[in-house]
């Protein structure tokens, strides 16, 4: 898990030492609560959560503004491989499409106050790059005929 939280404690410690853990959360970047067999949780002050959301919102608006200017859009295109090295396997047209999709998704996530779609969009584009990076896989997925592989069970 992430190391961005200075304090990491087992979830059970929150139950035993509520005040101590709450103090750590209130005076730091948050506390990562480790849970056995469950997704970890983060405990932080409301002010810290608000600050994080506001920071994302500012960045979102800046990206949207940059995309409206030719020089800004070119600049973002130039730095994209530094942030996402795998874009090197996409065509130029796909890289541009990824950038537009990325900025639009960031903007929509800000509006929804939900970052899950951003993670999904980046993962989808990364998967596309993986296909382009593997010539055999690309041929199999784009040029070959796909046989019916039977029923798919939905969980």
PDB file of C-alpha atoms in Angstrom:
ATOM      1  CA  UNK A   1       0.000   0.000   0.000  1.00  0.00           C
ATOM      2  CA  UNK A   2       0.984   3.627  -0.201  1.00  0.00           C
ATOM      3  CA  UNK A   3       3.676   5.237   1.928  1.00  0.00           C
ATOM      4  CA  UNK A   4       2.113   8.699   1.716  1.00  0.00           C
ATOM      5  CA  UNK A   5       0.664   8.251   5.192  1.00  0.00           C
ATOM      6  CA  UNK A   6       3.198   8.860   7.957  1.00  0.00           C
ATOM      7  CA  UNK A   7       1.304   6.601  10.324  1.00  0.00           C
ATOM      8  CA  UNK A   8       0.069   3.098   9.607  1.00  0.00           C
ATOM      9  CA  UNK A   9      -1.664   1.124  12.318  1.00  0.00           C
ATOM     10  CA  UNK A  10      -3.666  -2.077  12.528  1.00  0.00           C
ATOM     11  CA  UNK A  11      -7.402  -1.422  12.563  1.00  0.00           C
ATOM     12  CA  UNK A  12      -7.599  -3.057  15.987  1.00  0.00           C
ATOM     13  CA  UNK A  13      -5.383  -0.273  17.373  1.00  0.00           C
ATOM     14  CA  UNK A  14      -8.089   2.243  16.464  1.00  0.00           C
ATOM     15  CA  UNK A  15     -10.458   0.302  18.692  1.00  0.00           C
ATOM     16  CA  UNK A  16      -7.980   0.110  21.596  1.00  0.00           C
ATOM     17  CA  UNK A  17      -6.427   3.589  21.356  1.00  0.00           C
ATOM     18  CA  UNK A  18      -9.082   5.760  19.740  1.00  0.00           C
ATOM     19  CA  UNK A  19      -7.807   9.111  21.047  1.00  0.00           C
ATOM     20  CA  UNK A  20      -4.184   8.432  20.134  1.00  0.00           C
ATOM     21  CA  UNK A  21      -5.018   7.306  16.587  1.00  0.00           C
ATOM     22  CA  UNK A  22      -7.459  10.201  16.125  1.00  0.00           C
ATOM     23  CA  UNK A  23      -4.741  12.654  17.233  1.00  0.00           C
ATOM     24  CA  UNK A  24      -2.329  11.205  14.668  1.00  0.00           C
ATOM     25  CA  UNK A  25      -4.980  11.587  11.971  1.00  0.00           C
ATOM     26  CA  UNK A  26      -5.861  15.136  12.985  1.00  0.00           C
ATOM     27  CA  UNK A  27      -2.271  16.387  13.048  1.00  0.00           C
ATOM     28  CA  UNK A  28      -0.796  14.623  10.037  1.00  0.00           C
ATOM     29  CA  UNK A  29      -1.570  13.553   6.507  1.00  0.00           C
ATOM     30  CA  UNK A  30      -3.838  10.818   7.734  1.00  0.00           C
ATOM     31  CA  UNK A  31      -3.506   7.362   9.217  1.00  0.00           C
ATOM     32  CA  UNK A  32      -3.615   4.205   7.150  1.00  0.00           C
ATOM     33  CA  UNK A  33      -5.703   1.645   9.028  1.00  0.00           C
ATOM     34  CA  UNK A  34      -4.533  -1.822   8.009  1.00  0.00           C
ATOM     35  CA  UNK A  35      -7.279  -4.446   8.003  1.00  0.00           C
ATOM     36  CA  UNK A  36      -6.766  -8.170   7.728  1.00  0.00           C
ATOM     37  CA  UNK A  37      -8.626  -9.707   4.770  1.00  0.00           C
ATOM     38  CA  UNK A  38     -10.283  -6.351   3.989  1.00  0.00           C
ATOM     39  CA  UNK A  39      -9.359  -3.231   2.085  1.00  0.00           C
ATOM     40  CA  UNK A  40      -7.307  -0.793   4.180  1.00  0.00           C
ATOM     41  CA  UNK A  41      -8.962   2.452   5.293  1.00  0.00           C
ATOM     42  CA  UNK A  42      -7.647   5.996   5.726  1.00  0.00           C
ATOM     43  CA  UNK A  43      -8.547   8.213   8.656  1.00  0.00           C
ATOM     44  CA  UNK A  44      -7.834  11.926   8.201  1.00  0.00           C
ATOM     45  CA  UNK A  45      -9.146  15.275   9.305  1.00  0.00           C
ATOM     46  CA  UNK A  46     -12.009  16.797   7.356  1.00  0.00           C
ATOM     47  CA  UNK A  47      -9.764  19.794   6.590  1.00  0.00           C
ATOM     48  CA  UNK A  48      -7.111  17.509   5.060  1.00  0.00           C
ATOM     49  CA  UNK A  49      -9.723  15.704   2.948  1.00  0.00           C
ATOM     50  CA  UNK A  50     -11.135  19.046   1.778  1.00  0.00           C
ATOM     51  CA  UNK A  51      -7.649  20.322   0.959  1.00  0.00           C
ATOM     52  CA  UNK A  52      -6.913  17.211  -1.109  1.00  0.00           C
ATOM     53  CA  UNK A  53     -10.187  17.577  -3.021  1.00  0.00           C
ATOM     54  CA  UNK A  54      -9.537  21.286  -3.625  1.00  0.00           C
ATOM     55  CA  UNK A  55      -6.036  20.533  -4.920  1.00  0.00           C
ATOM     56  CA  UNK A  56      -7.406  17.993  -7.389  1.00  0.00           C
ATOM     57  CA  UNK A  57     -10.053  20.483  -8.502  1.00  0.00           C
ATOM     58  CA  UNK A  58      -7.436  23.182  -9.180  1.00  0.00           C
ATOM     59  CA  UNK A  59      -5.302  20.746 -11.189  1.00  0.00           C
ATOM     60  CA  UNK A  60      -8.365  19.622 -13.138  1.00  0.00           C
ATOM     61  CA  UNK A  61      -9.290  23.178 -14.112  1.00  0.00           C
ATOM     62  CA  UNK A  62      -5.686  23.916 -15.116  1.00  0.00           C
ATOM     63  CA  UNK A  63      -5.579  20.902 -17.448  1.00  0.00           C
ATOM     64  CA  UNK A  64      -8.891  21.891 -19.048  1.00  0.00           C
ATOM     65  CA  UNK A  65      -7.574  25.441 -19.548  1.00  0.00           C
ATOM     66  CA  UNK A  66      -4.311  24.198 -21.058  1.00  0.00           C
ATOM     67  CA  UNK A  67      -6.208  21.995 -23.520  1.00  0.00           C
ATOM     68  CA  UNK A  68      -8.071  25.047 -24.828  1.00  0.00           C
ATOM     69  CA  UNK A  69      -4.781  26.610 -25.987  1.00  0.00           C
ATOM     70  CA  UNK A  70      -2.676  25.130 -28.778  1.00  0.00           C
ATOM     71  CA  UNK A  71       0.587  25.700 -26.906  1.00  0.00           C
ATOM     72  CA  UNK A  72      -0.839  24.188 -23.726  1.00  0.00           C
ATOM     73  CA  UNK A  73      -2.167  21.112 -25.521  1.00  0.00           C
ATOM     74  CA  UNK A  74       1.193  20.647 -27.276  1.00  0.00           C
ATOM     75  CA  UNK A  75       2.966  20.968 -23.932  1.00  0.00           C
ATOM     76  CA  UNK A  76       0.756  18.315 -22.377  1.00  0.00           C
ATOM     77  CA  UNK A  77       1.363  16.030 -25.365  1.00  0.00           C
ATOM     78  CA  UNK A  78       5.112  16.486 -24.942  1.00  0.00           C
ATOM     79  CA  UNK A  79       5.112  15.497 -21.251  1.00  0.00           C
ATOM     80  CA  UNK A  80       2.657  12.616 -21.556  1.00  0.00           C
ATOM     81  CA  UNK A  81       5.441  10.012 -22.152  1.00  0.00           C
ATOM     82  CA  UNK A  82       7.163  11.160 -18.957  1.00  0.00           C
ATOM     83  CA  UNK A  83       4.019  10.480 -16.935  1.00  0.00           C
ATOM     84  CA  UNK A  84       2.827   7.432 -18.880  1.00  0.00           C
ATOM     85  CA  UNK A  85       5.878   5.817 -20.565  1.00  0.00           C
ATOM     86  CA  UNK A  86       3.673   3.209 -22.242  1.00  0.00           C
ATOM     87  CA  UNK A  87       2.106   5.831 -24.579  1.00  0.00           C
ATOM     88  CA  UNK A  88       5.164   5.240 -26.782  1.00  0.00           C
ATOM     89  CA  UNK A  89       3.371   2.144 -28.067  1.00  0.00           C
ATOM     90  CA  UNK A  90       0.264   4.079 -29.124  1.00  0.00           C
ATOM     91  CA  UNK A  91      -0.104   5.759 -32.509  1.00  0.00           C
ATOM     92  CA  UNK A  92       0.135   9.567 -32.593  1.00  0.00           C
ATOM     93  CA  UNK A  93      -3.616   9.741 -33.108  1.00  0.00           C
ATOM     94  CA  UNK A  94      -4.218   7.448 -30.134  1.00  0.00           C
ATOM     95  CA  UNK A  95      -1.899   9.526 -27.924  1.00  0.00           C
ATOM     96  CA  UNK A  96      -3.920  12.640 -28.773  1.00  0.00           C
ATOM     97  CA  UNK A  97      -7.159  10.768 -28.133  1.00  0.00           C
ATOM     98  CA  UNK A  98      -5.788   9.505 -24.805  1.00  0.00           C
ATOM     99  CA  UNK A  99      -4.864  13.039 -23.755  1.00  0.00           C
ATOM    100  CA  UNK A 100      -8.336  14.375 -24.572  1.00  0.00           C
ATOM    101  CA  UNK A 101      -9.961  11.423 -22.801  1.00  0.00           C
ATOM    102  CA  UNK A 102      -7.652  11.857 -19.805  1.00  0.00           C
ATOM    103  CA  UNK A 103      -8.387  15.559 -19.364  1.00  0.00           C
ATOM    104  CA  UNK A 104     -12.128  15.101 -19.885  1.00  0.00           C
ATOM    105  CA  UNK A 105     -12.171  12.238 -17.387  1.00  0.00           C
ATOM    106  CA  UNK A 106     -10.193  14.249 -14.826  1.00  0.00           C
ATOM    107  CA  UNK A 107     -12.664  17.111 -15.228  1.00  0.00           C
ATOM    108  CA  UNK A 108     -15.668  14.782 -14.889  1.00  0.00           C
ATOM    109  CA  UNK A 109     -14.128  13.064 -11.838  1.00  0.00           C
ATOM    110  CA  UNK A 110     -13.697  16.457 -10.215  1.00  0.00           C
ATOM    111  CA  UNK A 111     -17.338  17.265 -10.882  1.00  0.00           C
ATOM    112  CA  UNK A 112     -18.480  13.883  -9.522  1.00  0.00           C
ATOM    113  CA  UNK A 113     -16.005  13.950  -6.635  1.00  0.00           C
ATOM    114  CA  UNK A 114     -15.130  10.369  -7.562  1.00  0.00           C
ATOM    115  CA  UNK A 115     -11.729   9.315  -8.929  1.00  0.00           C
ATOM    116  CA  UNK A 116     -12.688   5.742  -9.857  1.00  0.00           C
ATOM    117  CA  UNK A 117     -13.439   6.581 -13.522  1.00  0.00           C
ATOM    118  CA  UNK A 118      -9.944   8.075 -13.889  1.00  0.00           C
ATOM    119  CA  UNK A 119      -8.326   4.846 -12.754  1.00  0.00           C
ATOM    120  CA  UNK A 120     -10.534   2.903 -15.183  1.00  0.00           C
ATOM    121  CA  UNK A 121      -9.731   5.185 -18.136  1.00  0.00           C
ATOM    122  CA  UNK A 122      -5.970   5.034 -17.563  1.00  0.00           C
ATOM    123  CA  UNK A 123      -6.095   1.243 -17.159  1.00  0.00           C
ATOM    124  CA  UNK A 124      -8.029   0.890 -20.425  1.00  0.00           C
ATOM    125  CA  UNK A 125      -5.522   2.987 -22.371  1.00  0.00           C
ATOM    126  CA  UNK A 126      -2.609   1.152 -20.753  1.00  0.00           C
ATOM    127  CA  UNK A 127      -4.158  -2.155 -21.846  1.00  0.00           C
ATOM    128  CA  UNK A 128      -4.422  -0.804 -25.385  1.00  0.00           C
ATOM    129  CA  UNK A 129      -0.724   0.105 -25.295  1.00  0.00           C
ATOM    130  CA  UNK A 130       0.098  -3.402 -24.060  1.00  0.00           C
ATOM    131  CA  UNK A 131      -1.676  -4.875 -27.084  1.00  0.00           C
ATOM    132  CA  UNK A 132       0.237  -2.585 -29.464  1.00  0.00           C
ATOM    133  CA  UNK A 133       3.516  -3.467 -27.716  1.00  0.00           C
ATOM    134  CA  UNK A 134       3.022  -7.203 -28.340  1.00  0.00           C
ATOM    135  CA  UNK A 135       2.869  -7.885 -32.111  1.00  0.00           C
ATOM    136  CA  UNK A 136       1.471 -11.409 -31.689  1.00  0.00           C
ATOM    137  CA  UNK A 137      -1.256 -10.245 -29.359  1.00  0.00           C
ATOM    138  CA  UNK A 138      -2.105  -7.333 -31.646  1.00  0.00           C
ATOM    139  CA  UNK A 139      -2.495  -9.649 -34.648  1.00  0.00           C
ATOM    140  CA  UNK A 140      -4.580 -12.091 -32.629  1.00  0.00           C
ATOM    141  CA  UNK A 141      -6.919  -9.350 -31.424  1.00  0.00           C
ATOM    142  CA  UNK A 142      -7.168  -7.218 -34.545  1.00  0.00           C
ATOM    143  CA  UNK A 143      -6.716  -9.471 -37.556  1.00  0.00           C
ATOM    144  CA  UNK A 144      -7.686 -12.964 -36.515  1.00  0.00           C
ATOM    145  CA  UNK A 145     -11.186 -14.312 -36.388  1.00  0.00           C
ATOM    146  CA  UNK A 146     -12.459 -14.794 -32.905  1.00  0.00           C
ATOM    147  CA  UNK A 147     -14.237 -18.059 -32.272  1.00  0.00           C
ATOM    148  CA  UNK A 148     -17.188 -18.328 -29.974  1.00  0.00           C
ATOM    149  CA  UNK A 149     -15.649 -19.430 -26.716  1.00  0.00           C
ATOM    150  CA  UNK A 150     -18.935 -20.448 -25.155  1.00  0.00           C
ATOM    151  CA  UNK A 151     -21.065 -19.156 -22.335  1.00  0.00           C
ATOM    152  CA  UNK A 152     -19.714 -16.642 -19.890  1.00  0.00           C
ATOM    153  CA  UNK A 153     -21.016 -16.825 -16.372  1.00  0.00           C
ATOM    154  CA  UNK A 154     -21.810 -13.536 -14.716  1.00  0.00           C
ATOM    155  CA  UNK A 155     -21.054 -13.392 -11.020  1.00  0.00           C
TER     156      UNK A 155
END
